């Protein structure tokens, strides 16, 4: 992971975050005056029943959804103050996303999927390709560079997705059910990789999971319930 080690994790400070979905008539209060403070390079697991708002919380932290009310500071970036372009730059430069269904493009190889994440960074083709290879190597998949996603196992696909999430040296990594589709062995593999990020790269890491083994690996655990986070001992 030497190639990745320049980034420093960002602290997160969320205060009074409320998120209401109103598209379908009845307002649905998903996050209700939620508070959260994370130290740089902290590893938090968030659990909670289906529909509790876990993905919504990650979407706000990751700049996919704008904070509706309350404040969300990531490092010294106040997400509520960013316009659309600034939010896109925030996502590209500071955040790495990992999703349950990997989100790899099916017509690109593993290597190309990783390279694609670096398209808008100003890095030229040669260095981009080199870095993509280093990342694949770091997740133990150098030999799968030319495989398309349908020729990867679920665990391999997720490791490629993690390599892609790390491409731009994110300072906050957000993983939504990253092992939801994996068997126990692949869960262990992906979990080892994710759990190593705070210590090895200094990334701040938030993992949403239903899996207690995954949650147990986090230094800190919270339950999202009634729109707020409650510490889990
Ligand atoms: N765009 C949307 N418009 C309206 N309601 C939404 C929207 N997105 C999510 N919701 C609702 O908000 C609630 C929280 O959704 P969210 O996806 O954050 O839950 P979750 O905790 O991630 O659930 P799961 O564990 O099933 O992934 C759900 O009841 C969902 O139906
Ligand atoms: Mg979800």
PDB file of C-alpha atoms and ligand atoms in Angstrom:
ATOM      1  CA  UNK A   1       0.000   0.000   0.000  1.00  0.00           C
ATOM      2  CA  UNK A   2       3.036   2.275  -0.153  1.00  0.00           C
ATOM      3  CA  UNK A   3       1.715   3.858  -3.367  1.00  0.00           C
ATOM      4  CA  UNK A   4      -1.298   5.136  -1.522  1.00  0.00           C
ATOM      5  CA  UNK A   5       0.141   6.474   1.626  1.00  0.00           C
ATOM      6  CA  UNK A   6       0.144  10.224   1.012  1.00  0.00           C
ATOM      7  CA  UNK A   7      -3.401  11.015   2.113  1.00  0.00           C
ATOM      8  CA  UNK A   8      -4.454  11.968   5.621  1.00  0.00           C
ATOM      9  CA  UNK A   9      -7.924  11.183   6.857  1.00  0.00           C
ATOM     10  CA  UNK A  10     -10.380  13.965   7.468  1.00  0.00           C
ATOM     11  CA  UNK A  11     -12.397  14.501  10.602  1.00  0.00           C
ATOM     12  CA  UNK A  12     -16.152  14.674  10.240  1.00  0.00           C
ATOM     13  CA  UNK A  13     -18.530  16.819  12.227  1.00  0.00           C
ATOM     14  CA  UNK A  14     -22.260  16.454  11.669  1.00  0.00           C
ATOM     15  CA  UNK A  15     -24.658  18.474  13.759  1.00  0.00           C
ATOM     16  CA  UNK A  16     -28.421  18.431  13.696  1.00  0.00           C
ATOM     17  CA  UNK A  17     -28.620  16.735  10.297  1.00  0.00           C
ATOM     18  CA  UNK A  18     -32.204  16.189   9.227  1.00  0.00           C
ATOM     19  CA  UNK A  19     -33.137  14.551   5.954  1.00  0.00           C
ATOM     20  CA  UNK A  20     -36.704  14.322   4.758  1.00  0.00           C
ATOM     21  CA  UNK A  21     -37.823  12.599   1.575  1.00  0.00           C
ATOM     22  CA  UNK A  22     -40.892  14.275   0.234  1.00  0.00           C
ATOM     23  CA  UNK A  23     -41.121  13.063  -3.344  1.00  0.00           C
ATOM     24  CA  UNK A  24     -44.144  10.868  -2.863  1.00  0.00           C
ATOM     25  CA  UNK A  25     -46.564  13.050  -0.944  1.00  0.00           C
ATOM     26  CA  UNK A  26     -46.064  12.006   2.665  1.00  0.00           C
ATOM     27  CA  UNK A  27     -42.857  13.472   4.090  1.00  0.00           C
ATOM     28  CA  UNK A  28     -40.586  10.759   5.364  1.00  0.00           C
ATOM     29  CA  UNK A  29     -38.147  11.875   8.059  1.00  0.00           C
ATOM     30  CA  UNK A  30     -35.147   9.594   7.615  1.00  0.00           C
ATOM     31  CA  UNK A  31     -32.462  11.479   9.539  1.00  0.00           C
ATOM     32  CA  UNK A  32     -33.691  13.479  12.498  1.00  0.00           C
ATOM     33  CA  UNK A  33     -31.276  15.917  14.137  1.00  0.00           C
ATOM     34  CA  UNK A  34     -28.451  13.430  13.743  1.00  0.00           C
ATOM     35  CA  UNK A  35     -25.059  14.215  15.265  1.00  0.00           C
ATOM     36  CA  UNK A  36     -21.766  12.510  14.487  1.00  0.00           C
ATOM     37  CA  UNK A  37     -18.144  13.354  15.198  1.00  0.00           C
ATOM     38  CA  UNK A  38     -15.365  11.306  13.633  1.00  0.00           C
ATOM     39  CA  UNK A  39     -11.665  11.763  14.176  1.00  0.00           C
ATOM     40  CA  UNK A  40      -9.281  11.568  11.231  1.00  0.00           C
ATOM     41  CA  UNK A  41      -8.583   7.907  10.394  1.00  0.00           C
ATOM     42  CA  UNK A  42     -11.353   6.664  12.657  1.00  0.00           C
ATOM     43  CA  UNK A  43     -13.150   3.474  11.556  1.00  0.00           C
ATOM     44  CA  UNK A  44     -16.882   3.518  12.241  1.00  0.00           C
ATOM     45  CA  UNK A  45     -19.407   0.801  11.490  1.00  0.00           C
ATOM     46  CA  UNK A  46     -23.052   1.815  11.180  1.00  0.00           C
ATOM     47  CA  UNK A  47     -25.740  -0.801  11.589  1.00  0.00           C
ATOM     48  CA  UNK A  48     -29.508  -0.457  11.593  1.00  0.00           C
ATOM     49  CA  UNK A  49     -32.606  -2.073  10.208  1.00  0.00           C
ATOM     50  CA  UNK A  50     -33.444  -1.827   6.528  1.00  0.00           C
ATOM     51  CA  UNK A  51     -34.836   1.605   5.749  1.00  0.00           C
ATOM     52  CA  UNK A  52     -33.249   3.197   8.819  1.00  0.00           C
ATOM     53  CA  UNK A  53     -31.410   5.734   6.658  1.00  0.00           C
ATOM     54  CA  UNK A  54     -27.900   4.293   6.520  1.00  0.00           C
ATOM     55  CA  UNK A  55     -27.449   4.793   2.779  1.00  0.00           C
ATOM     56  CA  UNK A  56     -28.962   8.255   3.064  1.00  0.00           C
ATOM     57  CA  UNK A  57     -26.390   9.173   5.694  1.00  0.00           C
ATOM     58  CA  UNK A  58     -23.550   7.937   3.464  1.00  0.00           C
ATOM     59  CA  UNK A  59     -25.018   9.827   0.513  1.00  0.00           C
ATOM     60  CA  UNK A  60     -24.925  13.060   2.513  1.00  0.00           C
ATOM     61  CA  UNK A  61     -21.403  12.454   3.843  1.00  0.00           C
ATOM     62  CA  UNK A  62     -20.246  11.624   0.325  1.00  0.00           C
ATOM     63  CA  UNK A  63     -21.779  14.668  -1.302  1.00  0.00           C
ATOM     64  CA  UNK A  64     -24.341  12.712  -3.318  1.00  0.00           C
ATOM     65  CA  UNK A  65     -27.186  14.296  -1.369  1.00  0.00           C
ATOM     66  CA  UNK A  66     -27.022  17.847  -0.141  1.00  0.00           C
ATOM     67  CA  UNK A  67     -27.575  18.403   3.607  1.00  0.00           C
ATOM     68  CA  UNK A  68     -31.118  19.725   3.923  1.00  0.00           C
ATOM     69  CA  UNK A  69     -30.611  21.191   7.376  1.00  0.00           C
ATOM     70  CA  UNK A  70     -27.980  21.027  10.055  1.00  0.00           C
ATOM     71  CA  UNK A  71     -24.299  21.196   9.298  1.00  0.00           C
ATOM     72  CA  UNK A  72     -21.914  18.676   7.792  1.00  0.00           C
ATOM     73  CA  UNK A  73     -18.222  19.465   7.950  1.00  0.00           C
ATOM     74  CA  UNK A  74     -15.674  17.117   6.422  1.00  0.00           C
ATOM     75  CA  UNK A  75     -12.274  18.466   7.328  1.00  0.00           C
ATOM     76  CA  UNK A  76     -12.911  22.162   6.892  1.00  0.00           C
ATOM     77  CA  UNK A  77     -15.293  21.663   3.976  1.00  0.00           C
ATOM     78  CA  UNK A  78     -18.828  22.752   4.809  1.00  0.00           C
ATOM     79  CA  UNK A  79     -20.898  20.585   2.480  1.00  0.00           C
ATOM     80  CA  UNK A  80     -24.002  22.756   2.720  1.00  0.00           C
ATOM     81  CA  UNK A  81     -22.095  25.642   1.171  1.00  0.00           C
ATOM     82  CA  UNK A  82     -20.861  23.841  -1.942  1.00  0.00           C
ATOM     83  CA  UNK A  83     -22.512  24.359  -5.317  1.00  0.00           C
ATOM     84  CA  UNK A  84     -22.999  21.460  -7.726  1.00  0.00           C
ATOM     85  CA  UNK A  85     -19.560  21.705  -9.308  1.00  0.00           C
ATOM     86  CA  UNK A  86     -17.855  22.023  -5.949  1.00  0.00           C
ATOM     87  CA  UNK A  87     -19.726  18.974  -4.657  1.00  0.00           C
ATOM     88  CA  UNK A  88     -18.603  16.993  -7.702  1.00  0.00           C
ATOM     89  CA  UNK A  89     -15.017  18.060  -7.036  1.00  0.00           C
ATOM     90  CA  UNK A  90     -15.424  17.118  -3.364  1.00  0.00           C
ATOM     91  CA  UNK A  91     -16.594  13.621  -4.359  1.00  0.00           C
ATOM     92  CA  UNK A  92     -13.791  13.199  -6.858  1.00  0.00           C
ATOM     93  CA  UNK A  93     -10.947  14.532  -4.737  1.00  0.00           C
ATOM     94  CA  UNK A  94     -11.761  13.545  -1.182  1.00  0.00           C
ATOM     95  CA  UNK A  95     -14.215  10.648  -1.144  1.00  0.00           C
ATOM     96  CA  UNK A  96     -13.940   6.979  -2.113  1.00  0.00           C
ATOM     97  CA  UNK A  97     -17.186   5.012  -2.429  1.00  0.00           C
ATOM     98  CA  UNK A  98     -17.592   1.255  -2.188  1.00  0.00           C
ATOM     99  CA  UNK A  99     -21.011  -0.243  -2.911  1.00  0.00           C
ATOM    100  CA  UNK A 100     -22.625  -3.625  -2.336  1.00  0.00           C
ATOM    101  CA  UNK A 101     -22.954  -4.282  -6.061  1.00  0.00           C
ATOM    102  CA  UNK A 102     -19.416  -3.089  -6.850  1.00  0.00           C
ATOM    103  CA  UNK A 103     -20.523  -0.564  -9.477  1.00  0.00           C
ATOM    104  CA  UNK A 104     -17.915  -1.625 -12.009  1.00  0.00           C
ATOM    105  CA  UNK A 105     -18.553  -0.944 -15.694  1.00  0.00           C
ATOM    106  CA  UNK A 106     -19.141  -4.267 -17.410  1.00  0.00           C
ATOM    107  CA  UNK A 107     -17.524  -3.399 -20.726  1.00  0.00           C
ATOM    108  CA  UNK A 108     -14.240  -2.267 -19.161  1.00  0.00           C
ATOM    109  CA  UNK A 109     -11.495  -4.458 -17.751  1.00  0.00           C
ATOM    110  CA  UNK A 110     -10.501  -4.332 -14.080  1.00  0.00           C
ATOM    111  CA  UNK A 111      -7.573  -2.092 -14.982  1.00  0.00           C
ATOM    112  CA  UNK A 112      -9.704   0.233 -17.107  1.00  0.00           C
ATOM    113  CA  UNK A 113     -12.334   0.540 -14.392  1.00  0.00           C
ATOM    114  CA  UNK A 114      -9.659   1.829 -12.025  1.00  0.00           C
ATOM    115  CA  UNK A 115      -8.127   4.113 -14.638  1.00  0.00           C
ATOM    116  CA  UNK A 116     -11.498   5.631 -15.373  1.00  0.00           C
ATOM    117  CA  UNK A 117     -11.709   6.989 -11.826  1.00  0.00           C
ATOM    118  CA  UNK A 118      -8.607   9.069 -12.566  1.00  0.00           C
ATOM    119  CA  UNK A 119      -9.896  10.541 -15.836  1.00  0.00           C
ATOM    120  CA  UNK A 120     -10.724  13.983 -14.511  1.00  0.00           C
ATOM    121  CA  UNK A 121      -7.736  14.415 -12.258  1.00  0.00           C
ATOM    122  CA  UNK A 122      -5.348  15.869 -14.822  1.00  0.00           C
ATOM    123  CA  UNK A 123      -3.097  12.797 -14.608  1.00  0.00           C
ATOM    124  CA  UNK A 124      -1.855  11.728 -18.054  1.00  0.00           C
ATOM    125  CA  UNK A 125      -2.513   8.302 -19.560  1.00  0.00           C
ATOM    126  CA  UNK A 126       0.866   6.768 -18.719  1.00  0.00           C
ATOM    127  CA  UNK A 127       0.924   7.650 -15.016  1.00  0.00           C
ATOM    128  CA  UNK A 128      -2.772   6.796 -14.774  1.00  0.00           C
ATOM    129  CA  UNK A 129      -2.209   3.314 -16.126  1.00  0.00           C
ATOM    130  CA  UNK A 130       0.827   2.823 -13.901  1.00  0.00           C
ATOM    131  CA  UNK A 131      -1.094   3.831 -10.837  1.00  0.00           C
ATOM    132  CA  UNK A 132      -4.028   1.577 -11.777  1.00  0.00           C
ATOM    133  CA  UNK A 133      -1.594  -1.343 -11.988  1.00  0.00           C
ATOM    134  CA  UNK A 134      -0.089  -0.474  -8.615  1.00  0.00           C
ATOM    135  CA  UNK A 135      -3.555  -0.331  -7.092  1.00  0.00           C
ATOM    136  CA  UNK A 136      -4.530  -3.693  -8.555  1.00  0.00           C
ATOM    137  CA  UNK A 137      -1.320  -5.112  -7.208  1.00  0.00           C
ATOM    138  CA  UNK A 138      -2.040  -3.620  -3.780  1.00  0.00           C
ATOM    139  CA  UNK A 139      -5.384  -5.466  -3.618  1.00  0.00           C
ATOM    140  CA  UNK A 140      -3.722  -8.688  -4.781  1.00  0.00           C
ATOM    141  CA  UNK A 141      -5.216  -8.764  -8.269  1.00  0.00           C
ATOM    142  CA  UNK A 142      -2.370  -7.876 -10.612  1.00  0.00           C
ATOM    143  CA  UNK A 143      -3.122 -11.024 -12.559  1.00  0.00           C
ATOM    144  CA  UNK A 144      -6.743 -10.077 -13.148  1.00  0.00           C
ATOM    145  CA  UNK A 145      -5.988  -6.739 -14.856  1.00  0.00           C
ATOM    146  CA  UNK A 146      -7.571  -7.747 -18.160  1.00  0.00           C
ATOM    147  CA  UNK A 147     -10.630  -9.470 -16.732  1.00  0.00           C
ATOM    148  CA  UNK A 148     -13.997  -7.833 -17.245  1.00  0.00           C
ATOM    149  CA  UNK A 149     -16.277  -7.795 -14.180  1.00  0.00           C
ATOM    150  CA  UNK A 150     -18.273 -10.830 -15.306  1.00  0.00           C
ATOM    151  CA  UNK A 151     -15.011 -12.788 -15.316  1.00  0.00           C
ATOM    152  CA  UNK A 152     -14.220 -11.896 -11.702  1.00  0.00           C
ATOM    153  CA  UNK A 153     -15.520 -13.540  -8.566  1.00  0.00           C
ATOM    154  CA  UNK A 154     -17.632 -11.360  -6.274  1.00  0.00           C
ATOM    155  CA  UNK A 155     -14.747 -10.932  -3.866  1.00  0.00           C
ATOM    156  CA  UNK A 156     -12.372 -10.011  -6.675  1.00  0.00           C
ATOM    157  CA  UNK A 157     -14.866  -7.542  -8.135  1.00  0.00           C
ATOM    158  CA  UNK A 158     -15.184  -5.865  -4.765  1.00  0.00           C
ATOM    159  CA  UNK A 159     -11.413  -5.640  -4.373  1.00  0.00           C
ATOM    160  CA  UNK A 160     -11.242  -3.975  -7.790  1.00  0.00           C
ATOM    161  CA  UNK A 161     -13.974  -1.601  -6.623  1.00  0.00           C
ATOM    162  CA  UNK A 162     -11.937  -0.813  -3.510  1.00  0.00           C
ATOM    163  CA  UNK A 163      -8.841  -0.197  -5.643  1.00  0.00           C
ATOM    164  CA  UNK A 164     -10.932   2.162  -7.755  1.00  0.00           C
ATOM    165  CA  UNK A 165     -12.232   3.930  -4.646  1.00  0.00           C
ATOM    166  CA  UNK A 166      -8.616   4.491  -3.572  1.00  0.00           C
ATOM    167  CA  UNK A 167      -7.437   5.763  -6.961  1.00  0.00           C
ATOM    168  CA  UNK A 168      -7.574   9.453  -6.112  1.00  0.00           C
ATOM    169  CA  UNK A 169      -6.231   9.129  -2.586  1.00  0.00           C
ATOM    170  CA  UNK A 170      -9.544   9.672  -0.822  1.00  0.00           C
ATOM    171  CA  UNK A 171      -9.458  11.032   2.690  1.00  0.00           C
ATOM    172  CA  UNK A 172     -12.870   9.639   3.553  1.00  0.00           C
ATOM    173  CA  UNK A 173     -13.917   6.152   2.425  1.00  0.00           C
ATOM    174  CA  UNK A 174     -17.613   5.275   2.558  1.00  0.00           C
ATOM    175  CA  UNK A 175     -18.638   1.662   2.118  1.00  0.00           C
ATOM    176  CA  UNK A 176     -22.307   0.665   1.860  1.00  0.00           C
ATOM    177  CA  UNK A 177     -22.801  -3.052   2.573  1.00  0.00           C
ATOM    178  CA  UNK A 178     -19.445  -3.827   0.962  1.00  0.00           C
ATOM    179  CA  UNK A 179     -19.694  -7.509   1.795  1.00  0.00           C
ATOM    180  CA  UNK A 180     -23.429  -7.878   1.249  1.00  0.00           C
ATOM    181  CA  UNK A 181     -22.974 -10.121  -1.773  1.00  0.00           C
ATOM    182  CA  UNK A 182     -19.996 -12.104  -0.584  1.00  0.00           C
ATOM    183  CA  UNK A 183     -19.526 -15.481   1.052  1.00  0.00           C
ATOM    184  CA  UNK A 184     -17.640 -15.772   4.353  1.00  0.00           C
ATOM    185  CA  UNK A 185     -14.239 -16.270   2.791  1.00  0.00           C
ATOM    186  CA  UNK A 186     -14.524 -13.289   0.466  1.00  0.00           C
ATOM    187  CA  UNK A 187     -16.051 -11.223   3.242  1.00  0.00           C
ATOM    188  CA  UNK A 188     -12.928 -11.885   5.297  1.00  0.00           C
ATOM    189  CA  UNK A 189     -10.680 -10.895   2.415  1.00  0.00           C
ATOM    190  CA  UNK A 190     -12.527  -7.670   1.610  1.00  0.00           C
ATOM    191  CA  UNK A 191     -12.853  -6.853   5.283  1.00  0.00           C
ATOM    192  CA  UNK A 192      -9.120  -7.241   5.851  1.00  0.00           C
ATOM    193  CA  UNK A 193      -8.513  -4.839   3.017  1.00  0.00           C
ATOM    194  CA  UNK A 194     -11.032  -2.253   4.183  1.00  0.00           C
ATOM    195  CA  UNK A 195     -10.092  -2.461   7.843  1.00  0.00           C
ATOM    196  CA  UNK A 196      -6.449  -1.851   6.962  1.00  0.00           C
ATOM    197  CA  UNK A 197      -7.183   1.513   5.345  1.00  0.00           C
ATOM    198  CA  UNK A 198      -7.328   3.742   8.434  1.00  0.00           C
ATOM    199  CA  UNK A 199      -4.042   2.444   9.806  1.00  0.00           C
ATOM    200  CA  UNK A 200      -2.192   2.016   6.523  1.00  0.00           C
ATOM    201  CA  UNK A 201      -3.457   4.975   4.528  1.00  0.00           C
ATOM    202  CA  UNK A 202      -4.872   7.221   7.197  1.00  0.00           C
ATOM    203  CA  UNK A 203      -8.308   7.266   5.543  1.00  0.00           C
ATOM    204  CA  UNK A 204     -11.328   7.898   7.698  1.00  0.00           C
ATOM    205  CA  UNK A 205     -13.653   4.949   7.086  1.00  0.00           C
ATOM    206  CA  UNK A 206     -17.405   4.525   7.513  1.00  0.00           C
ATOM    207  CA  UNK A 207     -18.818   1.084   6.782  1.00  0.00           C
ATOM    208  CA  UNK A 208     -22.536   0.391   6.701  1.00  0.00           C
ATOM    209  CA  UNK A 209     -23.292  -3.245   7.324  1.00  0.00           C
ATOM    210  CA  UNK A 210     -25.829  -5.794   8.496  1.00  0.00           C
ATOM    211  CA  UNK A 211     -23.027  -8.231   9.182  1.00  0.00           C
ATOM    212  CA  UNK A 212     -21.919  -8.368  12.818  1.00  0.00           C
ATOM    213  CA  UNK A 213     -18.534  -9.775  11.907  1.00  0.00           C
ATOM    214  CA  UNK A 214     -17.936  -6.738   9.697  1.00  0.00           C
ATOM    215  CA  UNK A 215     -19.190  -4.355  12.376  1.00  0.00           C
ATOM    216  CA  UNK A 216     -17.008  -6.003  14.989  1.00  0.00           C
ATOM    217  CA  UNK A 217     -13.873  -5.080  13.057  1.00  0.00           C
ATOM    218  CA  UNK A 218     -14.566  -1.366  13.414  1.00  0.00           C
ATOM    219  CA  UNK A 219     -12.993   0.552  16.263  1.00  0.00           C
ATOM    220  CA  UNK A 220     -16.354   2.154  16.875  1.00  0.00           C
ATOM    221  CA  UNK A 221     -19.921   1.042  16.199  1.00  0.00           C
ATOM    222  CA  UNK A 222     -23.181   2.952  16.044  1.00  0.00           C
ATOM    223  CA  UNK A 223     -26.766   1.946  15.477  1.00  0.00           C
ATOM    224  CA  UNK A 224     -28.889   4.209  13.291  1.00  0.00           C
ATOM    225  CA  UNK A 225     -32.323   4.254  14.840  1.00  0.00           C
ATOM    226  CA  UNK A 226     -35.168   6.762  14.695  1.00  0.00           C
ATOM    227  CA  UNK A 227     -33.013   9.013  12.569  1.00  0.00           C
ATOM    228  CA  UNK A 228     -30.115   9.229  15.015  1.00  0.00           C
ATOM    229  CA  UNK A 229     -26.921   7.387  15.821  1.00  0.00           C
ATOM    230  CA  UNK A 230     -26.619   5.543  19.100  1.00  0.00           C
ATOM    231  CA  UNK A 231     -23.274   4.197  20.270  1.00  0.00           C
ATOM    232  CA  UNK A 232     -23.038   0.399  20.417  1.00  0.00           C
ATOM    233  CA  UNK A 233     -20.668  -0.855  23.127  1.00  0.00           C
TER     234      UNK A 233
HETATM  235  N1  LIG B   1     -35.127   9.065  -3.184  1.00  0.00           N
HETATM  236  C1  LIG B   1     -35.972   8.682  -2.242  1.00  0.00           C
HETATM  237  N2  LIG B   1     -37.231   9.152  -2.217  1.00  0.00           N
HETATM  238  C2  LIG B   1     -38.101   8.788  -1.268  1.00  0.00           C
HETATM  239  N3  LIG B   1     -37.806   7.942  -0.262  1.00  0.00           N
HETATM  240  C3  LIG B   1     -36.570   7.431  -0.221  1.00  0.00           C
HETATM  241  C4  LIG B   1     -35.590   7.771  -1.201  1.00  0.00           C
HETATM  242  N4  LIG B   1     -34.436   7.113  -0.895  1.00  0.00           N
HETATM  243  C5  LIG B   1     -34.696   6.405   0.216  1.00  0.00           C
HETATM  244  N5  LIG B   1     -35.966   6.590   0.623  1.00  0.00           N
HETATM  245  C6  LIG B   1     -36.596   5.992   1.812  1.00  0.00           C
HETATM  246  O1  LIG B   1     -35.861   6.443   2.921  1.00  0.00           O
HETATM  247  C7  LIG B   1     -35.698   5.393   3.885  1.00  0.00           C
HETATM  248  C8  LIG B   1     -34.219   5.210   4.187  1.00  0.00           C
HETATM  249  O2  LIG B   1     -33.581   4.709   3.026  1.00  0.00           O
HETATM  250  P1  LIG B   1     -32.075   4.240   3.042  1.00  0.00           P
HETATM  251  O3  LIG B   1     -31.781   3.743   1.684  1.00  0.00           O
HETATM  252  O4  LIG B   1     -31.232   5.338   3.570  1.00  0.00           O
HETATM  253  O5  LIG B   1     -32.140   3.053   4.111  1.00  0.00           O
HETATM  254  P2  LIG B   1     -31.022   1.986   4.531  1.00  0.00           P
HETATM  255  O6  LIG B   1     -30.871   2.088   6.005  1.00  0.00           O
HETATM  256  O7  LIG B   1     -29.832   2.171   3.691  1.00  0.00           O
HETATM  257  O8  LIG B   1     -31.752   0.605   4.190  1.00  0.00           O
HETATM  258  P3  LIG B   1     -31.109  -0.797   3.644  1.00  0.00           P
HETATM  259  O9  LIG B   1     -30.462  -1.445   4.848  1.00  0.00           O
HETATM  260  O10 LIG B   1     -32.302  -1.549   3.173  1.00  0.00           O
HETATM  261  O11 LIG B   1     -30.154  -0.466   2.548  1.00  0.00           O
HETATM  262  C9  LIG B   1     -36.353   4.176   3.291  1.00  0.00           C
HETATM  263  O12 LIG B   1     -37.606   4.009   3.921  1.00  0.00           O
HETATM  264  C10 LIG B   1     -36.520   4.497   1.835  1.00  0.00           C
HETATM  265  O13 LIG B   1     -37.701   3.935   1.312  1.00  0.00           O
HETATM  266 MG1  LIG B   2     -28.925   1.017   2.229  1.00  0.00          MG
END
